[in-house]
Short mmCIF file of C-alpha atoms in Angstrom, two decimals:
data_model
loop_
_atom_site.label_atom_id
_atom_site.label_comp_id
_atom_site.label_asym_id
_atom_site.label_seq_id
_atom_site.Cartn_x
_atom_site.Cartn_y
_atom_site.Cartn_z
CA UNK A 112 0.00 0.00 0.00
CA UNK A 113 1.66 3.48 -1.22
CA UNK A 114 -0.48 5.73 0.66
CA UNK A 115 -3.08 7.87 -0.79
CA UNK A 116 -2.98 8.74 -4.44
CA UNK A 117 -4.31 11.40 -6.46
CA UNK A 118 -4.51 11.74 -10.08
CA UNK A 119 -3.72 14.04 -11.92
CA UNK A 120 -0.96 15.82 -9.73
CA UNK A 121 -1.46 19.08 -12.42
CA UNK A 122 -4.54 20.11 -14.41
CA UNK A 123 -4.31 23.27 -16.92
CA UNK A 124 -8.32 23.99 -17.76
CA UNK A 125 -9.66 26.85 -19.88
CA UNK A 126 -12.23 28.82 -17.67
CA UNK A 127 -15.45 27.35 -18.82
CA UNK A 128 -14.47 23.61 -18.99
CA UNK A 129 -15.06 20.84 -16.63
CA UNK A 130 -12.76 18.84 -14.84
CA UNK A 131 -12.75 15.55 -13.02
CA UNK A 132 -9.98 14.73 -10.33
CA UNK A 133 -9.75 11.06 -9.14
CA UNK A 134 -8.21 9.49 -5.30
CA UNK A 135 -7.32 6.23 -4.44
CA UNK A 136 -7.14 6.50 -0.53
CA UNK A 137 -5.46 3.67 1.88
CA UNK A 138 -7.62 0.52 1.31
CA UNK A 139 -8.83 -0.31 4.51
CA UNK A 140 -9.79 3.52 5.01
CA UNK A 141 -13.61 3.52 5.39
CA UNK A 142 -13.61 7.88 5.62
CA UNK A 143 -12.60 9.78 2.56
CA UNK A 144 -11.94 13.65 2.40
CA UNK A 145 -11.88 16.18 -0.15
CA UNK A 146 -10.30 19.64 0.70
CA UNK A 147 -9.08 22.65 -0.90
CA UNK A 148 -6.03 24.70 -0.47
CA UNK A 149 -5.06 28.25 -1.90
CA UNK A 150 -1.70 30.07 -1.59
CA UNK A 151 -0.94 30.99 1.45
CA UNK A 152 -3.63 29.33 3.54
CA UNK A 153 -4.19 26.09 4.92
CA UNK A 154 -6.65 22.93 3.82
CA UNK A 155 -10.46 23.93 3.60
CA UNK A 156 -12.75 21.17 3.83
CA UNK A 157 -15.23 20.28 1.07
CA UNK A 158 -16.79 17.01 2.06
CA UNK A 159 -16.32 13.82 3.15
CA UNK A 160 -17.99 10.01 2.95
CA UNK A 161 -18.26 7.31 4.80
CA UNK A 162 -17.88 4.33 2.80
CA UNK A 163 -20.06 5.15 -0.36
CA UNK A 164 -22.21 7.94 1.55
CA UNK A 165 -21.28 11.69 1.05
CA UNK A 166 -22.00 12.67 4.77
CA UNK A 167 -21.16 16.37 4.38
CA UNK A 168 -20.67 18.95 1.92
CA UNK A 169 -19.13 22.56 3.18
CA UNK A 170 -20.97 25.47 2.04
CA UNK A 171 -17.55 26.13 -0.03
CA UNK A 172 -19.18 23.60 -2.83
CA UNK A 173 -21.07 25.38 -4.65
CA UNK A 174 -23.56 23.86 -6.99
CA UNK A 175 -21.03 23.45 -9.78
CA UNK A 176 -18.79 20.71 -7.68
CA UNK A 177 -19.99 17.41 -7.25
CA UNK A 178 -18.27 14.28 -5.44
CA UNK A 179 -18.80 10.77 -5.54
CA UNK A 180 -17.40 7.61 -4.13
CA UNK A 181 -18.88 4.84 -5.93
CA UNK A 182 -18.54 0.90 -4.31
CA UNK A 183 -17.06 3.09 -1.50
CA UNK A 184 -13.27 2.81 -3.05
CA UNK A 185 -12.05 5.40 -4.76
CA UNK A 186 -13.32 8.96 -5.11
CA UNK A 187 -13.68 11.52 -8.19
CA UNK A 188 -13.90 15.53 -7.21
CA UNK A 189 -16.02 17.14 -10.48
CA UNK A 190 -15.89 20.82 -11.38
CA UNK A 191 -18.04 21.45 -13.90
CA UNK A 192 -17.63 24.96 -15.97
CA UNK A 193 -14.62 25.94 -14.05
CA UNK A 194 -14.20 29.78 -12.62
CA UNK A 195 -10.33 31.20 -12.04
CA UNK A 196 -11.42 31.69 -8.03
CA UNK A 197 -11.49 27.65 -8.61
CA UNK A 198 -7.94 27.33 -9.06
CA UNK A 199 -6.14 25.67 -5.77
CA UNK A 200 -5.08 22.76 -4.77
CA UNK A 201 -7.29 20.13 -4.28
CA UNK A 202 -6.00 17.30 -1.33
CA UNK A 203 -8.10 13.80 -0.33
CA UNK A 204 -7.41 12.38 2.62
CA UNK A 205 -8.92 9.25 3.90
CA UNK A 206 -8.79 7.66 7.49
CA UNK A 207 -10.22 4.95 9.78
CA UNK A 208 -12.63 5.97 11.29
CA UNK A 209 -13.54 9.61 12.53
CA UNK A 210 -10.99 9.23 15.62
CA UNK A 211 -7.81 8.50 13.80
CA UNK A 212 -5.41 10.45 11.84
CA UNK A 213 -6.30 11.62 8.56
CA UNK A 214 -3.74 10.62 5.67
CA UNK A 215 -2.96 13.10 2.72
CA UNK A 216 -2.24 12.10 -0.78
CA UNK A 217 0.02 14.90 -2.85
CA UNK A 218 -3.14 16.77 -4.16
CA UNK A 219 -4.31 17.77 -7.90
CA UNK A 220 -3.12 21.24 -8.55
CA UNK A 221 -5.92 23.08 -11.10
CA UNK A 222 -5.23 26.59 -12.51
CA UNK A 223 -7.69 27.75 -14.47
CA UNK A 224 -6.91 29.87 -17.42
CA UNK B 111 -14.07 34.37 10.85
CA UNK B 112 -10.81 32.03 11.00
CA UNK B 113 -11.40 29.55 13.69
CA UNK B 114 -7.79 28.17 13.91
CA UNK B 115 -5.03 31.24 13.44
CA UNK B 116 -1.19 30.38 13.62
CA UNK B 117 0.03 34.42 13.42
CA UNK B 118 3.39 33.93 12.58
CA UNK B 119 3.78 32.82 8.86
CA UNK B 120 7.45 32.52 8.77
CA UNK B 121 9.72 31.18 11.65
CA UNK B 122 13.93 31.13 11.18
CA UNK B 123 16.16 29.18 13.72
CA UNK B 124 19.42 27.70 14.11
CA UNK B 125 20.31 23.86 13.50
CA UNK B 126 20.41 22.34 17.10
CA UNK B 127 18.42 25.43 18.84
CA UNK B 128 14.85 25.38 19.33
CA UNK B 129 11.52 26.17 17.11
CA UNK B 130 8.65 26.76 18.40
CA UNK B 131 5.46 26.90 16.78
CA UNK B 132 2.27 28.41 17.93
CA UNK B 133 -1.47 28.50 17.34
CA UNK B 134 -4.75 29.94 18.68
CA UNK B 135 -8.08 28.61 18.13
CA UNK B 136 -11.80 30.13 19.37
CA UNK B 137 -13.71 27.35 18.85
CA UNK B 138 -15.13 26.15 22.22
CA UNK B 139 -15.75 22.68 20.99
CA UNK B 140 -12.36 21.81 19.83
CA UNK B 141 -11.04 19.55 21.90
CA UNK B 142 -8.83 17.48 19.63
CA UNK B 143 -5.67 19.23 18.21
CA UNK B 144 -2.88 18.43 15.54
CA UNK B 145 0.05 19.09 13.70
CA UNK B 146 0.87 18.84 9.95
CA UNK B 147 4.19 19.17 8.56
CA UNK B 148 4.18 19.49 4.49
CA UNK B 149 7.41 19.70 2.03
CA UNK B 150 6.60 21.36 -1.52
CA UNK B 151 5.27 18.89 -4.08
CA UNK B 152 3.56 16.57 -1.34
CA UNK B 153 0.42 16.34 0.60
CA UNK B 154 0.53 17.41 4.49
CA UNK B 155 1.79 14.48 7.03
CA UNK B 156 0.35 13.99 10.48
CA UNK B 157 3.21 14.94 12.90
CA UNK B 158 1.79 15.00 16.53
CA UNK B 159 -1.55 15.55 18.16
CA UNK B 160 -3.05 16.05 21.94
CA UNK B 161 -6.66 15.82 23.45
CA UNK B 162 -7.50 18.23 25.34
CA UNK B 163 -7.78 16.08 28.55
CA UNK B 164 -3.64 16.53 28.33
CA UNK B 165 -2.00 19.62 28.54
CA UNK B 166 1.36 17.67 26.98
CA UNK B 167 2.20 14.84 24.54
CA UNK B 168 5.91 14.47 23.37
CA UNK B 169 6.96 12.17 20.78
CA UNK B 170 10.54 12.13 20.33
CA UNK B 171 12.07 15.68 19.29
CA UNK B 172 8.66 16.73 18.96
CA UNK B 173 6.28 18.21 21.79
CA UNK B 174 3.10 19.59 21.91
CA UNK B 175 1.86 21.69 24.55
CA UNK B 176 -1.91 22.54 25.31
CA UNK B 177 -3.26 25.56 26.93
CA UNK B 178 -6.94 25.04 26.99
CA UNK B 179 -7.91 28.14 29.48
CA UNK B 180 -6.04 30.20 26.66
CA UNK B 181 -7.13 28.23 23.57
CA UNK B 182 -3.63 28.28 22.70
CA UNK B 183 -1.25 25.44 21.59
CA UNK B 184 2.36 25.02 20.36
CA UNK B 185 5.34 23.14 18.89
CA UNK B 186 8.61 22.73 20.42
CA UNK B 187 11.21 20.81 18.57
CA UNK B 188 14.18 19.89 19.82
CA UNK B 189 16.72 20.25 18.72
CA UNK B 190 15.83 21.81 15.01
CA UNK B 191 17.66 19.97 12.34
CA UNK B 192 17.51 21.24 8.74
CA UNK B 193 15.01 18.56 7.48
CA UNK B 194 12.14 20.07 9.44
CA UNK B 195 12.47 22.63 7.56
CA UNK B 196 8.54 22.92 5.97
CA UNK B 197 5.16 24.20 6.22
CA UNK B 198 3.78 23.26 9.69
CA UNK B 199 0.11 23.57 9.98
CA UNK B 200 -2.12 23.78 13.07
CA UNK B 201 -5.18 21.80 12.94
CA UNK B 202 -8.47 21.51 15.41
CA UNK B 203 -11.67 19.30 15.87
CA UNK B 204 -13.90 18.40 18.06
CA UNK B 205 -12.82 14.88 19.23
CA UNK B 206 -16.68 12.88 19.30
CA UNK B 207 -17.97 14.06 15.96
CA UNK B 208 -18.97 11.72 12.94
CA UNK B 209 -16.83 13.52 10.47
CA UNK B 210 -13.77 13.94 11.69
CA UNK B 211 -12.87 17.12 9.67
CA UNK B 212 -10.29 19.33 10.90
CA UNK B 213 -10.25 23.19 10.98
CA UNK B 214 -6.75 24.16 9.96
CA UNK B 215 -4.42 27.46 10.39
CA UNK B 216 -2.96 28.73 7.65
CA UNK B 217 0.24 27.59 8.54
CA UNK B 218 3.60 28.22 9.33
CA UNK B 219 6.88 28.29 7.38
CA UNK B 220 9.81 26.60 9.08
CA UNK B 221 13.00 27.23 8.12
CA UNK B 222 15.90 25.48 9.90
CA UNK B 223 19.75 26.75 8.84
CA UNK B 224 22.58 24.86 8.84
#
């Protein structure tokens, strides 16, 4: 097991387009997080599941973001007709169970053009 | 309103001396507290944490104190070597929730010389 993965590490979008992000979190992780990062500040959540339920969604995701975790595996993060305030990184994290530590893949960087 | 602050952005210290880190939160219900440490180019990595039944937790160079009267918390490590040089970020939660999401700071750039 290599941890949690995120693919792509670098997306270039024109503003206007949609974009789909994908994680691959620790395999026995039953929690799976989605948050956001901009220059300069630290992680923002966006939501989280448990298993294949989305459990939470922060105010931050607007309409045009949508999340799913199909067979409760791996995740996909959609942005559909992309804004420049959307560009940020974008880091999943998965975990246990609510209690224990929360485990980072590298992120998806997105600048929108 | 930014629930978990860490004021300082930058910190510079001497290898072998002593960094310490610090963080304020206002959030009443956080009672569970970590720390992130995150080189460029990868994700953030769980360092140390502390409930807030402690007012201490060390783990090797690295300790954590808790001042929950003050909703104040810090890093100490020592002594600094130049690989913890990084972003450290300052994270909160309330320990018995069904999420588990954490509030973070907007960190803290560590930068150890040799």
């Amino acid at each position: 097991d290599t941890g949690v993965s995120q693919d792509p590490r670098h997306k270039i979008t024109k503003r206007g387009q949609n974009v789909t992000f994908r994680c691959d979190p620790i395999s026995e992780h039953n929690r799976l997080y989605w948050y956001r990062q901009t220059l300069g500040q630290g992680p923002e959540f966006l939501t989280y599941f448990q298993n294949e339920a989305q459990l939470e969604k922060s105010r931050l995701l607007s309409d045009r973001f949508s999340a799913e975790r199909p067979k409760g595996s791996f995740s996909t993060l959609e942005i559909q007709r992309t804004e420049q305030g959307d560009s940020a990184m974008y880091l999943c994290a998965s975990s246990a169970d609510p209690g224990n530590i929360q485990y980072f893949g590298a992120g998806t960087r997105l600048s929108v053009l | 309103d930014q629930q978990v602050k860490q004021n300082s952005p930058s910190l510079s210290v001497q290898e072998g001396r002593i960094s310490i880190l610090n963080c304020d939160y206002t959030n009443s219900m956080f009672d569970y507290f970590l720390w992130y440490k995150k080189y460029p180019a990868e994700g953030p990595t769980f360092l140390i944490s502390i409930s807030s039944i402690k007012d201490k937790n060390e783990d090797g160079r690295f300790t954590v104190f808790l001042n929950k009267s003050a909703k104040h918390l810090s890093l100490h490590i020592v002594p600094s070597q130049p690989g913890d040089s990084a972003v450290y970020f300052c994270a909160a939660r309330p320990y018995n929730t069904n999420a588990g999401k954490s509030t973070f700071g907007d960190g803290t750039t560590l930068t150890v010389k040799p």
